[in-house]
Amino acid sequence: RITFNNHTEEHSSSGIIVSTKTGSTGWLSSIFNMTTGMRKFLEHQEAKRTSVAIRENELMFVVREPFQSKKTQTSITTGVFADGVDLVVESIMPANGVIFSDGIESDFLHFNSGAVATIRTAEEKAHLVLPASPRSA
């Protein structure tokens, strides 16, 4: 089950990617590459790379492989949110549900039936550090 912006729906997917601006160059970037490729294929023309400018105080989520059925919906598949807004996910998986950080599956929390994850921005922020550009002599 997923709740976002006062809307709740039954949910089935292979997971949810939640990213900060700092993390948007990783797994989230791969999702944008996939959607750009799909647009190229479906529209039979060159597609501009899809991206979203996430601000420092925002999180973006994307549902991986959302599955629509008689019992599950797919209207909540992506969103951007900031302070004061939560993304709430409740597990209905009887076993093998997990939450992990930054693609490191071995560092996980169990997320089985009845567990609830409330995702929101943190007071402390991560910052992307880049090497200084070499100076011309």
XYZ file of C-alpha atoms in Angstrom:
137
model
C 0.000 0.000 0.000
C 1.313 3.455 -0.873
C 0.164 6.895 0.302
C 1.277 10.202 -1.212
C -0.405 13.627 -1.291
C -3.445 12.375 0.666
C -4.070 9.586 -1.846
C -3.735 5.885 -0.973
C -3.811 2.905 -3.280
C -3.033 -0.786 -3.216
C 0.368 -1.191 -4.742
C 2.414 -3.984 -6.316
C 5.896 -3.416 -7.728
C 9.504 -4.506 -7.540
C 10.339 -1.531 -5.348
C 10.548 2.223 -5.009
C 13.627 4.348 -5.669
C 13.808 7.442 -3.443
C 16.521 9.945 -4.274
C 17.986 13.188 -3.022
C 19.496 15.732 -5.409
C 22.913 14.334 -4.477
C 21.806 10.780 -5.272
C 20.066 11.655 -8.543
C 23.219 10.860 -10.554
C 22.971 7.170 -9.588
C 20.070 4.724 -9.851
C 17.556 7.495 -10.574
C 19.675 8.583 -13.550
C 19.400 5.035 -14.945
C 15.614 5.250 -14.722
C 15.688 8.484 -16.738
C 17.892 6.740 -19.329
C 15.337 3.925 -19.578
C 12.396 6.306 -20.024
C 14.283 8.250 -22.704
C 14.946 4.994 -24.566
C 11.270 4.013 -24.324
C 10.211 7.400 -25.702
C 12.669 7.045 -28.628
C 11.238 3.624 -29.429
C 7.551 4.498 -29.040
C 7.676 7.893 -30.754
C 10.051 6.754 -33.543
C 12.180 9.848 -33.157
C 15.087 11.193 -31.160
C 13.940 11.975 -27.631
C 15.492 14.555 -25.365
C 16.808 12.962 -22.166
C 14.190 13.105 -19.457
C 15.267 14.648 -16.175
C 13.846 16.528 -13.234
C 15.610 19.276 -11.354
C 15.396 18.211 -7.718
C 16.179 20.961 -5.241
C 18.401 20.393 -2.200
C 15.408 20.195 0.153
C 13.442 17.720 -1.988
C 13.187 13.980 -2.528
C 12.013 12.266 -5.699
C 10.518 8.790 -5.809
C 9.929 6.461 -8.741
C 8.084 3.143 -8.506
C 9.968 0.306 -10.204
C 7.850 -1.921 -12.420
C 4.403 -0.925 -11.093
C 1.882 -3.697 -11.701
C -1.790 -2.954 -12.331
C -4.369 -5.648 -11.634
C -7.910 -6.026 -10.333
C -6.537 -5.434 -6.820
C -3.650 -3.004 -7.430
C -3.475 0.467 -8.947
C -0.725 2.474 -10.662
C -1.696 6.130 -10.355
C 1.041 6.804 -7.772
C 4.247 6.042 -9.672
C 6.437 9.120 -9.207
C 6.586 12.333 -7.257
C 8.737 15.065 -5.787
C 8.238 16.221 -2.221
C 9.838 18.486 0.352
C 9.602 19.293 4.053
C 6.188 18.575 5.557
C 5.156 15.918 3.004
C 5.550 12.171 3.587
C 5.636 9.138 1.330
C 4.164 6.221 3.301
C 4.580 2.614 2.200
C 3.010 -0.329 4.027
C 4.234 -3.836 3.260
C 1.761 -6.597 2.543
C 4.517 -9.087 1.630
C 4.368 -12.121 3.931
C 8.154 -12.652 3.619
C 11.350 -11.399 1.946
C 10.395 -7.712 1.936
C 13.420 -5.447 2.426
C 14.453 -1.800 2.482
C 18.050 -1.004 1.613
C 20.115 2.083 0.980
C 22.170 3.136 -2.019
C 21.985 -0.190 -3.860
C 23.671 -2.143 -1.053
C 21.255 -5.035 -0.597
C 23.305 -6.685 2.163
C 22.659 -3.651 4.407
C 18.888 -4.022 4.714
C 15.929 -3.662 7.029
C 13.207 -6.314 7.038
C 9.997 -4.974 5.473
C 7.384 -7.691 5.782
C 3.602 -7.655 6.171
C 2.398 -4.914 8.503
C 5.650 -2.910 8.466
C 5.242 0.776 7.591
C 7.950 3.045 6.172
C 7.406 6.797 6.388
C 9.836 8.625 4.107
C 10.487 12.335 4.514
C 13.286 14.847 4.182
C 15.866 14.907 6.967
C 17.167 17.890 8.878
C 20.736 16.932 7.922
C 21.527 17.117 4.207
C 24.089 15.248 2.103
C 26.263 17.228 -0.288
C 27.929 16.041 -3.478
C 31.645 16.864 -3.426
C 33.354 17.213 -6.800
C 37.085 17.535 -7.451
C 38.299 21.022 -8.261
C 38.819 21.763 -11.948
C 42.502 21.800 -12.904
C 43.771 25.327 -13.381
C 45.311 26.332 -16.661
C 48.973 27.273 -16.326
